[in-house]
Coordinates of N, CA, C and O in Angstrom, one line a residue:
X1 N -21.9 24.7 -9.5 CA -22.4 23.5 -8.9 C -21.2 22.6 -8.6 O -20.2 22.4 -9.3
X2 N -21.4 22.1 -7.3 CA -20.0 21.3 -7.2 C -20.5 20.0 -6.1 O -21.3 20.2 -5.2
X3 N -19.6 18.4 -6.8 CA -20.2 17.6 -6.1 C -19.3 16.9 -4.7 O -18.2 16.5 -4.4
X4 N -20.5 17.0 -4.0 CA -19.2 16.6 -2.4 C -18.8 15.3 -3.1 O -17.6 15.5 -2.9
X5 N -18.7 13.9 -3.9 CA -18.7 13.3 -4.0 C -16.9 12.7 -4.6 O -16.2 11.7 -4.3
X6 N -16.7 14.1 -5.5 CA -15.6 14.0 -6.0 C -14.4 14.0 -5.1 O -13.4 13.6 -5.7
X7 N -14.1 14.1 -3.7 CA -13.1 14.3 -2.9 C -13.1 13.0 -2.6 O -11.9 12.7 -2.3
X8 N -13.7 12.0 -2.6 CA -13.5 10.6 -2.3 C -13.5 9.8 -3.3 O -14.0 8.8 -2.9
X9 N -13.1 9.9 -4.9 CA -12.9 9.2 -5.4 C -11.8 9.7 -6.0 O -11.2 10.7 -5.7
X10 N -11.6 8.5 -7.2 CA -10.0 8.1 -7.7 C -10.7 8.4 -9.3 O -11.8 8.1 -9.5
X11 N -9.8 9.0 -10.3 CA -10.1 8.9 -11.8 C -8.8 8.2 -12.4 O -7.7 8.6 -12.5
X12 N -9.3 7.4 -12.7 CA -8.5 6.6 -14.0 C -8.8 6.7 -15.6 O -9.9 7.2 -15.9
X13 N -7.9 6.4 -16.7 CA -8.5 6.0 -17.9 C -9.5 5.0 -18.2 O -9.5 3.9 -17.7
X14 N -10.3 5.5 -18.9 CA -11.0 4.6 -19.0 C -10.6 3.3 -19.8 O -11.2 2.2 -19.6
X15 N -9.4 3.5 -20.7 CA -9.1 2.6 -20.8 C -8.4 1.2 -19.9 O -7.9 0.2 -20.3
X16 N -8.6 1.5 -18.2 CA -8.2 0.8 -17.0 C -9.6 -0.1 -16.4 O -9.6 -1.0 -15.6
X17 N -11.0 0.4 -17.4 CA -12.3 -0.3 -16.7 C -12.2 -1.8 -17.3 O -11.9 -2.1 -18.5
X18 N -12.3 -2.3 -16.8 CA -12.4 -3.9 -16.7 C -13.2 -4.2 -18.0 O -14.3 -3.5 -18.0
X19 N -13.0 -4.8 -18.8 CA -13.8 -5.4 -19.9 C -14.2 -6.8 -19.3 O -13.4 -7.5 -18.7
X20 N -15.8 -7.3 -19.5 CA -16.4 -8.6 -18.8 C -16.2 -8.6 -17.6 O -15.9 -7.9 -16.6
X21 N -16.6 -10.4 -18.1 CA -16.1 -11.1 -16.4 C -14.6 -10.9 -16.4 O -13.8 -10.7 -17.3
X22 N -14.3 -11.1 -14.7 CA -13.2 -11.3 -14.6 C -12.4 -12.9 -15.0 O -13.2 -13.8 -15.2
X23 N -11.2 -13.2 -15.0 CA -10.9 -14.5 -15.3 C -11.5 -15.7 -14.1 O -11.7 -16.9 -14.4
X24 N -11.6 -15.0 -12.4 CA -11.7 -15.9 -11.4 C -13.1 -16.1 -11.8 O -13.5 -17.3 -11.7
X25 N -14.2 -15.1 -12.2 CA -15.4 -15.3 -12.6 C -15.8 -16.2 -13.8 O -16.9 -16.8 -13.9
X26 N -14.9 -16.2 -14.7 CA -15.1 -17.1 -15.4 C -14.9 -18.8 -15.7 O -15.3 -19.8 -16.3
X27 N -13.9 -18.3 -14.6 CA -13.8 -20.6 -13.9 C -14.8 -20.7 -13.2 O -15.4 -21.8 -13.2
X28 N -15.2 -19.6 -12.1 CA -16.7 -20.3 -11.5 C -17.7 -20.2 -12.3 O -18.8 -20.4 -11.8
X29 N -17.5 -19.8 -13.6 CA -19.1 -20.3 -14.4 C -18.8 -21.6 -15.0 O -19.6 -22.5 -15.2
X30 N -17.0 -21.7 -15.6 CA -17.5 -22.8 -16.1 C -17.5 -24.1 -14.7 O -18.0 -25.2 -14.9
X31 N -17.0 -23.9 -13.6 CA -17.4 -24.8 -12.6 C -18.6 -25.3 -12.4 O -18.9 -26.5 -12.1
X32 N -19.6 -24.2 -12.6 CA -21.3 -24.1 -12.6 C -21.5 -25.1 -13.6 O -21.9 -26.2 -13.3
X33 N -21.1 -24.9 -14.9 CA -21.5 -25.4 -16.2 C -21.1 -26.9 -15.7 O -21.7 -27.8 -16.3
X34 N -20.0 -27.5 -14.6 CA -19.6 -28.5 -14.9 C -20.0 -29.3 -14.0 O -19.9 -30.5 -14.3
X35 N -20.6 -28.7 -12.8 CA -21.5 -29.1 -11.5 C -22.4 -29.7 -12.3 O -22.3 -30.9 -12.6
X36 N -23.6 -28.8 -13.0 CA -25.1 -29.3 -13.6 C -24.5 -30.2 -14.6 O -25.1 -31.2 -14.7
X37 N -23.6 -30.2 -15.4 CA -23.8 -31.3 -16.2 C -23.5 -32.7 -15.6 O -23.4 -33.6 -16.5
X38 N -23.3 -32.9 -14.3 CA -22.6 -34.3 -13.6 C -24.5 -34.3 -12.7 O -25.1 -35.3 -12.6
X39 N -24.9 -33.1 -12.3 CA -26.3 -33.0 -11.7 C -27.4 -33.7 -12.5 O -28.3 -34.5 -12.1
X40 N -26.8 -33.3 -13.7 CA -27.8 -33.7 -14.9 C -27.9 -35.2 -15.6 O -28.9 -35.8 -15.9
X41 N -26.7 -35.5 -15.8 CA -26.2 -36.7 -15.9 C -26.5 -37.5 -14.9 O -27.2 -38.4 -15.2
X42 N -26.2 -37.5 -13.7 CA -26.9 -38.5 -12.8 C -28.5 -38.7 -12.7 O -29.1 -39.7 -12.3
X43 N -28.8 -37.5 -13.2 CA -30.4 -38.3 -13.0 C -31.3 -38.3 -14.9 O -32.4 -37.9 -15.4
X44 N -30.1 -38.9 -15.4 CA -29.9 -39.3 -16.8 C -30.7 -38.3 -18.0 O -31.2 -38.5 -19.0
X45 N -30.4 -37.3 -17.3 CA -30.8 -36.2 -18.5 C -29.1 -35.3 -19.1 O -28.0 -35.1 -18.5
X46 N -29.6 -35.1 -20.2 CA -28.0 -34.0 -20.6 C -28.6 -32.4 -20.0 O -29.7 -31.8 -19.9
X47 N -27.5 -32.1 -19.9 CA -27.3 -30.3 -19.9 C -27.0 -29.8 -21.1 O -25.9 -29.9 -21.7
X48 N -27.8 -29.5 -21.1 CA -27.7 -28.0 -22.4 C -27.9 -26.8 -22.1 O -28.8 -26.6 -21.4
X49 N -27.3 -25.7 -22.5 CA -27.3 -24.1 -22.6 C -27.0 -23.7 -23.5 O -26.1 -24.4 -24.2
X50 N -27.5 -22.4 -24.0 CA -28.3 -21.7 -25.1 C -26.8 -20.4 -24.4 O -26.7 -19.8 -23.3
X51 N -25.9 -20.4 -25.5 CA -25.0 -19.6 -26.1 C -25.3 -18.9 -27.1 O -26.1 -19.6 -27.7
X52 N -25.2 -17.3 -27.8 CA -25.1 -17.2 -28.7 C -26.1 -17.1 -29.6 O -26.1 -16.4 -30.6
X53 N -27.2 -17.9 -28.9 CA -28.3 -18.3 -29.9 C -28.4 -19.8 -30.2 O -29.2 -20.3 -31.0
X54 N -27.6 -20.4 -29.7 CA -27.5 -22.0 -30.4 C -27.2 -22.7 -29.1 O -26.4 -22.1 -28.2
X55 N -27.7 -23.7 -28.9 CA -28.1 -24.9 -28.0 C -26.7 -25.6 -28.1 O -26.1 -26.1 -29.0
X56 N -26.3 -25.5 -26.7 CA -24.3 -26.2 -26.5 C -24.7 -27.3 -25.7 O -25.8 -27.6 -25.3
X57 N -23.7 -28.0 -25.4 CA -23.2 -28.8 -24.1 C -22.0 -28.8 -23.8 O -21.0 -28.6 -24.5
X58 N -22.0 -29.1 -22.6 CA -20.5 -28.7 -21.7 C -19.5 -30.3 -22.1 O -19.9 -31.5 -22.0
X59 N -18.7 -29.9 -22.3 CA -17.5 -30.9 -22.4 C -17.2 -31.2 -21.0 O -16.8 -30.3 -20.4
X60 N -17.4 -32.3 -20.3 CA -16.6 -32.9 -19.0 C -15.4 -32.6 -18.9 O -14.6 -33.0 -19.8
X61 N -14.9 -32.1 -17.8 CA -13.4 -32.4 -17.3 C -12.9 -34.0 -16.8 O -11.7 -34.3 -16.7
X62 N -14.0 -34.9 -16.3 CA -13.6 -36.0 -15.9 C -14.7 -37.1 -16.5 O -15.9 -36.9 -16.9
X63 N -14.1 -38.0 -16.5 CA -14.4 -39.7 -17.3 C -14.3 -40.5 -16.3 O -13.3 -40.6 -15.5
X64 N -15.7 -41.2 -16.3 CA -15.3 -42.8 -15.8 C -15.9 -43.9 -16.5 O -16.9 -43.8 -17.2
X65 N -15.5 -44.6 -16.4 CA -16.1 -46.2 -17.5 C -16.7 -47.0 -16.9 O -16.9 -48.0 -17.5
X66 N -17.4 -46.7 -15.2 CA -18.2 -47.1 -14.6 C -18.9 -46.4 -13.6 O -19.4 -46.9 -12.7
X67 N -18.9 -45.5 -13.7 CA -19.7 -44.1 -13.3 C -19.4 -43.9 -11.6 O -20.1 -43.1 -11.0
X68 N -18.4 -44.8 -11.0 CA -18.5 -44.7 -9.7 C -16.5 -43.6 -9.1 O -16.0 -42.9 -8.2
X69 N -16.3 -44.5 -10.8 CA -14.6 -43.6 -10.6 C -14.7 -42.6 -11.4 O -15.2 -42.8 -12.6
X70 N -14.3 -41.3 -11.0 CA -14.1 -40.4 -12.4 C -12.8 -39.9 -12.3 O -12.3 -39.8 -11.2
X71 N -12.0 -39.6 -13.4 CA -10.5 -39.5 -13.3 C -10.5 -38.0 -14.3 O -11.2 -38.0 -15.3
X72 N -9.6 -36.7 -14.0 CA -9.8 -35.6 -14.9 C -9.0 -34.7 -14.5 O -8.3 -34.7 -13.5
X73 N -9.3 -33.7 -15.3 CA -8.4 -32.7 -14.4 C -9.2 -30.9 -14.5 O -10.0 -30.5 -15.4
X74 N -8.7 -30.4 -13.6 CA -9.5 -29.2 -14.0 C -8.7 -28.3 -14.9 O -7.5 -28.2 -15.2
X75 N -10.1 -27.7 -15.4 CA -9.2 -26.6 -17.0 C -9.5 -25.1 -16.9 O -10.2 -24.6 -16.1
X76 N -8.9 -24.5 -17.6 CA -9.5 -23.2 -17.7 C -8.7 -22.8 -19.0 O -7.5 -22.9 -19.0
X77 N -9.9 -22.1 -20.5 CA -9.3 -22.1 -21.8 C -9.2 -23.1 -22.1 O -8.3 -23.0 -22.9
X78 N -9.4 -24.4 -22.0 CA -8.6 -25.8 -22.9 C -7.6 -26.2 -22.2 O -7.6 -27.5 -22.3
X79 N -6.2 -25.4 -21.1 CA -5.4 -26.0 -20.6 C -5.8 -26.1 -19.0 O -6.5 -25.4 -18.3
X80 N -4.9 -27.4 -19.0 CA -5.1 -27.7 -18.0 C -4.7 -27.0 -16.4 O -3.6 -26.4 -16.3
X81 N -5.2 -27.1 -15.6 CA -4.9 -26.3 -14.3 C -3.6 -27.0 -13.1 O -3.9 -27.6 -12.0
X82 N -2.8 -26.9 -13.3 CA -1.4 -27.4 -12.6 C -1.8 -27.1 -10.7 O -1.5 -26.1 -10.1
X83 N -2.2 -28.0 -10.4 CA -2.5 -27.9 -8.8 C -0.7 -27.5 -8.2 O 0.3 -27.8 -8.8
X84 N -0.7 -26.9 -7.0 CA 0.6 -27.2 -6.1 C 1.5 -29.0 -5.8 O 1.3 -30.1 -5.2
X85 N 2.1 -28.7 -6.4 CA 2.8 -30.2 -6.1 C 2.7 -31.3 -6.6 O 3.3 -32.3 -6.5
X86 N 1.3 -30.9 -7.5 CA 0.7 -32.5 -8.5 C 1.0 -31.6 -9.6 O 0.3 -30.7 -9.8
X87 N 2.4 -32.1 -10.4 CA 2.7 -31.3 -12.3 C 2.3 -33.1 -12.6 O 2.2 -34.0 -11.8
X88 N 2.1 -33.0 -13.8 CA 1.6 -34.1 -14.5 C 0.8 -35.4 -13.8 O 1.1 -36.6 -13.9
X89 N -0.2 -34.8 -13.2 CA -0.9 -35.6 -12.4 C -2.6 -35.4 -12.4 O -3.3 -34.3 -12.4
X90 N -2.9 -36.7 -12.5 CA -4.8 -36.3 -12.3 C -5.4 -36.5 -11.2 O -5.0 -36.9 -10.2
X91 N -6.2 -36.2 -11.5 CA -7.0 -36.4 -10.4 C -8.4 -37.2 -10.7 O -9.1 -37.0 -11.7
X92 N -8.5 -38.2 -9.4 CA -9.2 -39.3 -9.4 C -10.6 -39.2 -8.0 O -10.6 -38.9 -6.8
X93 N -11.2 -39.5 -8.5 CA -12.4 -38.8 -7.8 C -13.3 -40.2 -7.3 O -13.4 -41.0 -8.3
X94 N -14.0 -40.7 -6.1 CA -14.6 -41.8 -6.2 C -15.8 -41.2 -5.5 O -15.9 -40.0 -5.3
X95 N -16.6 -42.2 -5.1 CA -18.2 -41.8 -4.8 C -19.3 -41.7 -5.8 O -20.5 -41.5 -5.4
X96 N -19.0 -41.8 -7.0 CA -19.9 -41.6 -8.1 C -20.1 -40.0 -7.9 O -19.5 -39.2 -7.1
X97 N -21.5 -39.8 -9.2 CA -21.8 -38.7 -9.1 C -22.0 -37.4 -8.0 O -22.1 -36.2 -8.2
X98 N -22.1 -38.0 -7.0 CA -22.2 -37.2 -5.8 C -20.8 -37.1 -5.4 O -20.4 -36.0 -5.1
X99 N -20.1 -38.2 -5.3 CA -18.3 -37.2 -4.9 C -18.0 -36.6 -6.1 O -17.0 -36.0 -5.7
X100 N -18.1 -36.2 -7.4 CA -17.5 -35.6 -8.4 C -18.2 -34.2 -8.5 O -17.8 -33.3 -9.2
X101 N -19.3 -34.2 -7.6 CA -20.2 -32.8 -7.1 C -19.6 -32.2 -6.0 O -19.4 -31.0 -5.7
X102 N -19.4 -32.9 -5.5 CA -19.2 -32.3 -4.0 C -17.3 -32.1 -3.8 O -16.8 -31.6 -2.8
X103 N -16.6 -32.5 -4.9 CA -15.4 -32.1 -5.2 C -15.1 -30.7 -5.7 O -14.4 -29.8 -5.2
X104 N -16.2 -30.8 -7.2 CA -16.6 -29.8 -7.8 C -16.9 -28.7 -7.1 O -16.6 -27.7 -7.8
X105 N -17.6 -28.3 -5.6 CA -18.2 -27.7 -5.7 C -17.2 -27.4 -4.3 O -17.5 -26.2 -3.8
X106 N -16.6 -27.9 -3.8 CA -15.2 -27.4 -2.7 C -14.5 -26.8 -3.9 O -14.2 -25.7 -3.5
X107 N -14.1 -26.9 -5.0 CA -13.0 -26.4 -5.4 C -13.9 -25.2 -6.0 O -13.3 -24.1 -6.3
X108 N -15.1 -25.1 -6.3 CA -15.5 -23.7 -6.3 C -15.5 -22.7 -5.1 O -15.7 -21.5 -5.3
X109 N -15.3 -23.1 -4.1 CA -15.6 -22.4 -3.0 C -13.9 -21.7 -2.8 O -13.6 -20.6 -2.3
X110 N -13.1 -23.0 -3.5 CA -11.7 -22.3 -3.2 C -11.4 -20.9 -4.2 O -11.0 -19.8 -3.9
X111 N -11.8 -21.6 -5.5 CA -12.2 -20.4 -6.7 C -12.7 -18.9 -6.2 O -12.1 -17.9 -6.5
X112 N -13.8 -19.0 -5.6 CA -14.2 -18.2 -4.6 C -13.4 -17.2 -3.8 O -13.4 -16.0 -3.8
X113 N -12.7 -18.2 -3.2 CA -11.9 -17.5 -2.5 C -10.2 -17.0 -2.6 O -9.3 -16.7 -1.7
X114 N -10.0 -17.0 -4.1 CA -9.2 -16.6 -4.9 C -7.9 -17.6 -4.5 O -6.8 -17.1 -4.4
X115 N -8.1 -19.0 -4.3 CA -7.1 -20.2 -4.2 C -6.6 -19.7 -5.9 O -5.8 -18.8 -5.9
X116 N -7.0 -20.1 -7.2 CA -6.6 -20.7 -8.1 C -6.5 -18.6 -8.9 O -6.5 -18.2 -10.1
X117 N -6.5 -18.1 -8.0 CA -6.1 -16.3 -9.2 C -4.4 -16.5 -9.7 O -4.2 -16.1 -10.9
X118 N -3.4 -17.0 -8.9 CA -2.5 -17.1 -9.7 C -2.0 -17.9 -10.9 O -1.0 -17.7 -11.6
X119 N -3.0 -19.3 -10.8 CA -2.3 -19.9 -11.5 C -3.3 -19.7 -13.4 O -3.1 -19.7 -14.6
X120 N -4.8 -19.4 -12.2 CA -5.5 -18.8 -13.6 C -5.0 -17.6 -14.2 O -5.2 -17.4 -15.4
X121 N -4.4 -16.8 -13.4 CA -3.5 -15.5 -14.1 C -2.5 -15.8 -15.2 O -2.2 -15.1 -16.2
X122 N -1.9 -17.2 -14.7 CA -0.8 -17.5 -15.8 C -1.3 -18.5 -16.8 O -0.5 -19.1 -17.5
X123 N -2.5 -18.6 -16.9 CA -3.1 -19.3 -17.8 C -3.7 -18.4 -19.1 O -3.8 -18.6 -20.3
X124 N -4.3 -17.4 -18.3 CA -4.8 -16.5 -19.0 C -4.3 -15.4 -19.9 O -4.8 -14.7 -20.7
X125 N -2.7 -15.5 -19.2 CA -1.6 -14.2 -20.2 C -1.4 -15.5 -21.4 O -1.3 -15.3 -22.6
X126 N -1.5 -16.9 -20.6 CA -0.9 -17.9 -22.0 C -1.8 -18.1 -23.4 O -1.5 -18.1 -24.6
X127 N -3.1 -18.2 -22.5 CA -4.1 -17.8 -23.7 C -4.5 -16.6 -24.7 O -5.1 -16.5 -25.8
X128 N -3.9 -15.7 -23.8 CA -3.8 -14.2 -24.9 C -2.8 -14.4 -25.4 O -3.0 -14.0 -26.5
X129 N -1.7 -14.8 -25.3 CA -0.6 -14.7 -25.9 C -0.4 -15.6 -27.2 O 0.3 -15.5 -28.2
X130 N -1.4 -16.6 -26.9 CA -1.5 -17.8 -27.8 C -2.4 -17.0 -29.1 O -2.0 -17.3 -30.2
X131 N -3.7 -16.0 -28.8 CA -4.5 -15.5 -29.7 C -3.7 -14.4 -30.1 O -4.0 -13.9 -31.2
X132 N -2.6 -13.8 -29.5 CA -2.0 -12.4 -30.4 C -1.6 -13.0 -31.8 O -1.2 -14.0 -32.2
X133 N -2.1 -11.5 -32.2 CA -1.7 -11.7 -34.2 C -0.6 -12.1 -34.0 O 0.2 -11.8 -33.1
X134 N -0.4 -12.9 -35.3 CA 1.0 -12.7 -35.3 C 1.6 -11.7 -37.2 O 1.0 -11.7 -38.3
X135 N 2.5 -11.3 -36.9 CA 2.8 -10.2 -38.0 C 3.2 -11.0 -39.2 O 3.9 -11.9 -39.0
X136 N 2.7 -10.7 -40.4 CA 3.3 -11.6 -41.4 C 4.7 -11.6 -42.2 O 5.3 -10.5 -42.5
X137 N 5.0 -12.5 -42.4 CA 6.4 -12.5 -42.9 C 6.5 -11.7 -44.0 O 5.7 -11.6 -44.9
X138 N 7.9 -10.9 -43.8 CA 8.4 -10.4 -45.1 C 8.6 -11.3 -46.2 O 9.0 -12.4 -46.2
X139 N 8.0 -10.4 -47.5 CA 7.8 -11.1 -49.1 C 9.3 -11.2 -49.2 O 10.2 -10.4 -49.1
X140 N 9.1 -12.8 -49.7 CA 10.4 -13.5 -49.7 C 10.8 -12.4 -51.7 O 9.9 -12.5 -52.6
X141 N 12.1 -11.7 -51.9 CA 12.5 -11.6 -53.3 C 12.5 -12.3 -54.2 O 12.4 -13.5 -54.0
X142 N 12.5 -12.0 -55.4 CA 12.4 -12.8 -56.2 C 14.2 -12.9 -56.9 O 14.6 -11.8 -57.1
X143 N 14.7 -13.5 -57.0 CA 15.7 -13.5 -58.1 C 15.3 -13.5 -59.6 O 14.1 -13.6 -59.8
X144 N 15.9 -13.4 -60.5 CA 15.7 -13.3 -61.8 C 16.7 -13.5 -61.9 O 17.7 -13.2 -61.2
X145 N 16.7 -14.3 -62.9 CA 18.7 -14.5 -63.4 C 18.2 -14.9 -65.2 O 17.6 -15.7 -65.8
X146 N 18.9 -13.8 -65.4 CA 18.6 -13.4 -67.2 C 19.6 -14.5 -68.4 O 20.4 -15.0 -67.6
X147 N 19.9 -14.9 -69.5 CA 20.4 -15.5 -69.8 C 21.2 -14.4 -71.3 O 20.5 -13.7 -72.1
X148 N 22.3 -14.5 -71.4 CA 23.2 -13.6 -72.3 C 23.4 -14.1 -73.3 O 24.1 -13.5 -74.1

């Protein structure tokens, strides 16, 4: 038995199959996560989702102290996302909840469109790199010093 199918494909290790989401997949979920909770918040309810088994809420990327400015930055892992040309810079958002959506939701579309794969690539080796074991130190000797 033989399959016509095999002449047009490629065999790899299996150890080369993709484990999960991808990393660009995983900033547009937490972008999702960060859309509904500004969706939700404006019409004065919290967002919550059911992780794990246990009931979470999304941490905001942006703050305002009168709900019309919001000031933040985008993250991915905890650190923050270094735009082109803005290093140590935030970003300030006005319109209320509807410009902090509609910001949110252009820079998903850029996500989308693989704007942010390099810089999330270098975010994501930093975050593995940050979780690798690290090896434990050699047992310090002991001296003994005897008395005659």
């Amino acid at each position: 038995m033989s399959f016509s199918f095999l002449d047009q494909i490629e065999f790899v290790p299996t150890s080369d199959k993709p484990k999960g989401k991808s990393v660009r997949e995983q900033f547009i979920a937490k972008l999702d996560d960060q859309i509904k909770h500004f969706e939700e918040e404006a019409n004065g309810r919290e967002y919550v989702f059911t992780q794990g088994g246990k009931e979470r809420t999304v941490r905001p990327w942006f703050r305002s102290k009168d709900k019309e400015v919001f000031v933040g930055d985008l993250r991915f892992g905890g650190m923050k996302i270094e735009l082109p040309g803005q290093k140590q810079q935030s970003i300030r958002v006005a319109g209320g909840y509807a410009g902090i959506v509609m910001v949110l939701e252009a820079v998903k579309i850029d996500a989308m469109n693989g704007a942010f794969d390099a810089e999330l690539g270098r975010l994501h080796a930093a975050i593995k790199a940050r979780r690798a074991p690290v090896e434990a130190p050699a047992p310090k000797r002991r001296r003994v010093i005897r008395k005659v």
